[in-house]
PDB file of C-alpha atoms in Angstrom:
ATOM      1  CA  MET A   1       8.796 -18.203  14.004  1.00 87.00           C
ATOM      2  CA  GLU A   2       7.897 -16.409  10.816  1.00 90.00           C
ATOM      3  CA  TYR A   3       7.709 -18.150   7.459  1.00 92.00           C
ATOM      4  CA  LYS A   4       7.646 -15.984   4.338  1.00 93.00           C
ATOM      5  CA  LEU A   5       5.246 -17.401   1.779  1.00 92.00           C
ATOM      6  CA  PHE A   6       6.066 -16.574  -1.846  1.00 92.00           C
ATOM      7  CA  GLU A   7       3.304 -18.612  -3.477  1.00 91.00           C
ATOM      8  CA  GLU A   8      -0.477 -18.458  -3.041  1.00 93.00           C
ATOM      9  CA  PHE A   9      -0.427 -21.261  -0.464  1.00 95.00           C
ATOM     10  CA  ILE A  10       1.639 -24.125   0.942  1.00 95.00           C
ATOM     11  CA  THR A  11       0.353 -27.433   2.285  1.00 94.00           C
ATOM     12  CA  LEU A  12       0.916 -28.419   5.892  1.00 93.00           C
ATOM     13  CA  GLN A  13       3.032 -31.355   4.748  1.00 93.00           C
ATOM     14  CA  ALA A  14       5.274 -29.183   2.541  1.00 93.00           C
ATOM     15  CA  LEU A  15       5.641 -26.532   5.260  1.00 93.00           C
ATOM     16  CA  LEU A  16       6.741 -29.010   7.929  1.00 93.00           C
ATOM     17  CA  LYS A  17       9.137 -30.676   5.494  1.00 92.00           C
ATOM     18  CA  GLU A  18      10.660 -27.371   4.375  1.00 90.00           C
ATOM     19  CA  LEU A  19      11.181 -26.276   7.984  1.00 91.00           C
ATOM     20  CA  GLY A  20      12.879 -29.587   8.812  1.00 91.00           C
ATOM     21  CA  ILE A  21      10.258 -30.659  11.335  1.00 92.00           C
ATOM     22  CA  ILE A  22       9.664 -33.850   9.343  1.00 91.00           C
ATOM     23  CA  GLN A  23      12.209 -35.589   7.138  1.00 90.00           C
ATOM     24  CA  SER A  24       9.980 -36.701   4.266  1.00 84.00           C
ATOM     25  CA  GLY A  25       6.496 -36.326   2.912  1.00 77.00           C
ATOM     26  CA  GLY A  26       5.638 -39.842   4.042  1.00 82.00           C
ATOM     27  CA  ALA A  27       6.510 -39.022   7.653  1.00 89.00           C
ATOM     28  CA  ILE A  28       3.617 -36.576   7.991  1.00 90.00           C
ATOM     29  CA  LYS A  29       1.024 -39.270   8.725  1.00 89.00           C
ATOM     30  CA  LEU A  30       3.005 -40.612  11.659  1.00 91.00           C
ATOM     31  CA  PHE A  31       3.794 -37.075  12.824  1.00 92.00           C
ATOM     32  CA  LEU A  32       0.097 -36.125  12.866  1.00 91.00           C
ATOM     33  CA  THR A  33      -0.778 -39.218  14.897  1.00 91.00           C
ATOM     34  CA  LYS A  34       1.862 -38.438  17.539  1.00 92.00           C
ATOM     35  CA  HIS A  35       1.576 -34.623  17.723  1.00 92.00           C
ATOM     36  CA  VAL A  36      -1.299 -32.175  18.079  1.00 94.00           C
ATOM     37  CA  VAL A  37      -1.309 -29.500  15.356  1.00 94.00           C
ATOM     38  CA  TYR A  38      -3.474 -26.395  15.505  1.00 95.00           C
ATOM     39  CA  PHE A  39      -4.378 -24.313  12.445  1.00 95.00           C
ATOM     40  CA  ASN A  40      -5.560 -20.848  13.483  1.00 95.00           C
ATOM     41  CA  GLY A  41      -6.475 -22.241  16.892  1.00 93.00           C
ATOM     42  CA  GLU A  42      -8.426 -25.248  15.613  1.00 95.00           C
ATOM     43  CA  LEU A  43      -7.235 -28.856  15.666  1.00 94.00           C
ATOM     44  CA  GLU A  44      -5.904 -29.913  12.249  1.00 93.00           C
ATOM     45  CA  ASN A  45      -5.038 -33.444  11.088  1.00 91.00           C
ATOM     46  CA  ARG A  46      -5.086 -33.072   7.287  1.00 92.00           C
ATOM     47  CA  ARG A  47      -1.632 -33.199   5.735  1.00 92.00           C
ATOM     48  CA  GLY A  48      -2.821 -31.421   2.581  1.00 93.00           C
ATOM     49  CA  LYS A  49      -4.366 -28.450   4.399  1.00 94.00           C
ATOM     50  CA  LYS A  50      -3.639 -25.294   2.404  1.00 96.00           C
ATOM     51  CA  ILE A  51      -1.987 -22.605   4.489  1.00 95.00           C
ATOM     52  CA  ARG A  52      -1.984 -18.992   3.338  1.00 95.00           C
ATOM     53  CA  ILE A  53      -0.490 -15.674   4.418  1.00 94.00           C
ATOM     54  CA  GLY A  54      -1.792 -14.669   7.838  1.00 94.00           C
ATOM     55  CA  ASP A  55      -2.450 -18.227   9.007  1.00 95.00           C
ATOM     56  CA  LYS A  56      -0.868 -19.555  12.179  1.00 96.00           C
ATOM     57  CA  ILE A  57       0.294 -23.109  12.925  1.00 95.00           C
ATOM     58  CA  ASP A  58       0.869 -24.219  16.524  1.00 95.00           C
ATOM     59  CA  ILE A  59       2.476 -27.489  17.586  1.00 94.00           C
ATOM     60  CA  PRO A  60       2.539 -27.294  21.394  1.00 93.00           C
ATOM     61  CA  ASP A  61       4.277 -30.679  21.908  1.00 89.00           C
ATOM     62  CA  ILE A  62       7.497 -29.384  20.367  1.00 90.00           C
ATOM     63  CA  ASN A  63       7.012 -25.666  21.150  1.00 90.00           C
ATOM     64  CA  VAL A  64       6.628 -24.516  17.543  1.00 89.00           C
ATOM     65  CA  ASP A  65       4.557 -21.510  16.510  1.00 91.00           C
ATOM     66  CA  ILE A  66       4.634 -20.614  12.820  1.00 93.00           C
ATOM     67  CA  ILE A  67       3.096 -17.468  11.370  1.00 92.00           C
ATOM     68  CA  LEU A  68       2.980 -17.121   7.598  1.00 92.00           C
ATOM     69  CA  THR A  69       3.896 -13.625   6.467  1.00 92.00           C
ATOM     70  CA  GLN A  70       4.204 -11.810   3.177  1.00 92.00           C
ATOM     71  CA  PRO A  71       7.735 -11.181   1.910  1.00 93.00           C
ATOM     72  CA  SER A  72       8.944  -7.704   1.010  1.00 93.00           C
ATOM     73  CA  ILE A  73       8.903  -6.516  -2.597  1.00 94.00           C
ATOM     74  CA  LYS A  74      12.680  -6.969  -2.864  1.00 96.00           C
ATOM     75  CA  GLU A  75      12.411 -10.546  -1.532  1.00 93.00           C
ATOM     76  CA  GLN A  76       9.634 -11.265  -4.032  1.00 93.00           C
ATOM     77  CA  GLU A  77      11.774  -9.958  -6.906  1.00 95.00           C
ATOM     78  CA  THR A  78      14.752 -12.068  -5.814  1.00 95.00           C
ATOM     79  CA  TYR A  79      12.518 -15.135  -5.507  1.00 93.00           C
ATOM     80  CA  ALA A  80      11.054 -14.547  -8.995  1.00 94.00           C
ATOM     81  CA  GLN A  81      14.552 -14.238 -10.506  1.00 96.00           C
ATOM     82  CA  GLU A  82      15.764 -17.421  -8.791  1.00 95.00           C
ATOM     83  CA  LYS A  83      12.644 -19.307  -9.844  1.00 94.00           C
ATOM     84  CA  ALA A  84      13.054 -18.176 -13.476  1.00 96.00           C
ATOM     85  CA  GLU A  85      16.708 -19.282 -13.438  1.00 97.00           C
ATOM     86  CA  LYS A  86      15.799 -22.715 -12.025  1.00 95.00           C
ATOM     87  CA  GLU A  87      13.163 -23.148 -14.738  1.00 96.00           C
ATOM     88  CA  ARG A  88      15.660 -22.122 -17.432  1.00 96.00           C
ATOM     89  CA  ILE A  89      18.228 -24.633 -16.163  1.00 96.00           C
ATOM     90  CA  ALA A  90      15.603 -27.388 -15.919  1.00 95.00           C
ATOM     91  CA  LYS A  91      14.575 -26.724 -19.532  1.00 95.00           C
ATOM     92  CA  LEU A  92      18.208 -26.895 -20.705  1.00 94.00           C
ATOM     93  CA  VAL A  93      18.797 -30.166 -18.846  1.00 93.00           C
ATOM     94  CA  LYS A  94      15.636 -31.637 -20.347  1.00 93.00           C
ATOM     95  CA  GLU A  95      16.751 -30.696 -23.864  1.00 91.00           C
ATOM     96  CA  MET A  96      20.223 -32.124 -23.252  1.00 91.00           C
ATOM     97  CA  ASN A  97      18.744 -35.389 -21.984  1.00 90.00           C
ATOM     98  CA  LYS A  98      16.558 -35.647 -25.094  1.00 87.00           C
ATOM     99  CA  SER A  99      19.548 -35.194 -27.402  1.00 83.00           C
ATOM    100  CA  VAL A 100      21.624 -37.743 -25.451  1.00 83.00           C
ATOM    101  CA  LYS A 101      18.750 -40.232 -25.645  1.00 79.00           C
ATOM    102  CA  LYS A 102      18.423 -39.705 -29.417  1.00 75.00           C
ATOM    103  CA  ASN A 103      22.171 -40.208 -29.918  1.00 74.00           C
ATOM    104  CA  ASN A 104      22.130 -43.404 -27.856  1.00 73.00           C
ATOM    105  CA  GLN A 105      19.263 -44.785 -29.901  1.00 70.00           C
ATOM    106  CA  ARG A 106      21.188 -44.202 -33.125  1.00 64.00           C
ATOM    107  CA  THR A 107      24.413 -45.853 -31.977  1.00 58.00           C
ATOM    108  CA  THR A 108      23.003 -48.988 -30.320  1.00 55.00           C
ATOM    109  CA  PRO A 109      21.853 -51.846 -32.545  1.00 56.00           C
ATOM    110  CA  SER A 110      18.272 -52.961 -32.323  1.00 57.00           C
ATOM    111  CA  SER A 111      17.399 -55.858 -30.055  1.00 54.00           C
ATOM    112  CA  LYS A 112      16.799 -58.123 -33.091  1.00 58.00           C
ATOM    113  CA  LEU A 113      20.426 -57.852 -34.164  1.00 66.00           C
ATOM    114  CA  LYS A 114      21.857 -58.717 -30.754  1.00 73.00           C
ATOM    115  CA  GLN A 115      23.167 -62.247 -30.322  1.00 76.00           C
ATOM    116  CA  ALA A 116      22.720 -64.284 -27.189  1.00 77.00           C
ATOM    117  CA  PRO A 117      25.774 -64.267 -24.924  1.00 77.00           C
ATOM    118  CA  ARG A 118      28.066 -67.266 -25.272  1.00 79.00           C
ATOM    119  CA  PHE A 119      29.542 -68.850 -22.218  1.00 79.00           C
ATOM    120  CA  PRO A 120      32.815 -70.806 -22.318  1.00 80.00           C
ATOM    121  CA  GLY A 121      32.492 -74.584 -22.100  1.00 74.00           C
ATOM    122  CA  ARG A 122      29.050 -74.813 -23.587  1.00 58.00           C
TER     123      ARG A 122
END
């Protein structure tokens, strides 16, 4: 299987999670104890191992061979546009959350002005 790497590197943990081999980042420790993983032909048991273009990951227990390749120029351009759009949206959401938080602080009374709740019969 080929995996196109758009960044400088990806960690073993992130690669296995993105490919759906593990379900969460925390599952990597258990996965590495139960399965043998080879990085460029050498045994690897570090979840944070940085994997770059041209590297090969083999997991013989589950018949998985992963080769990291470089994406085409068009794929790189598409990735850059999508990444820029995600960053723009994240910035907008952050600004909106700040304004909502400021508005909530203005409309709610301070904790000193709040009275203790009264219960019937007491």
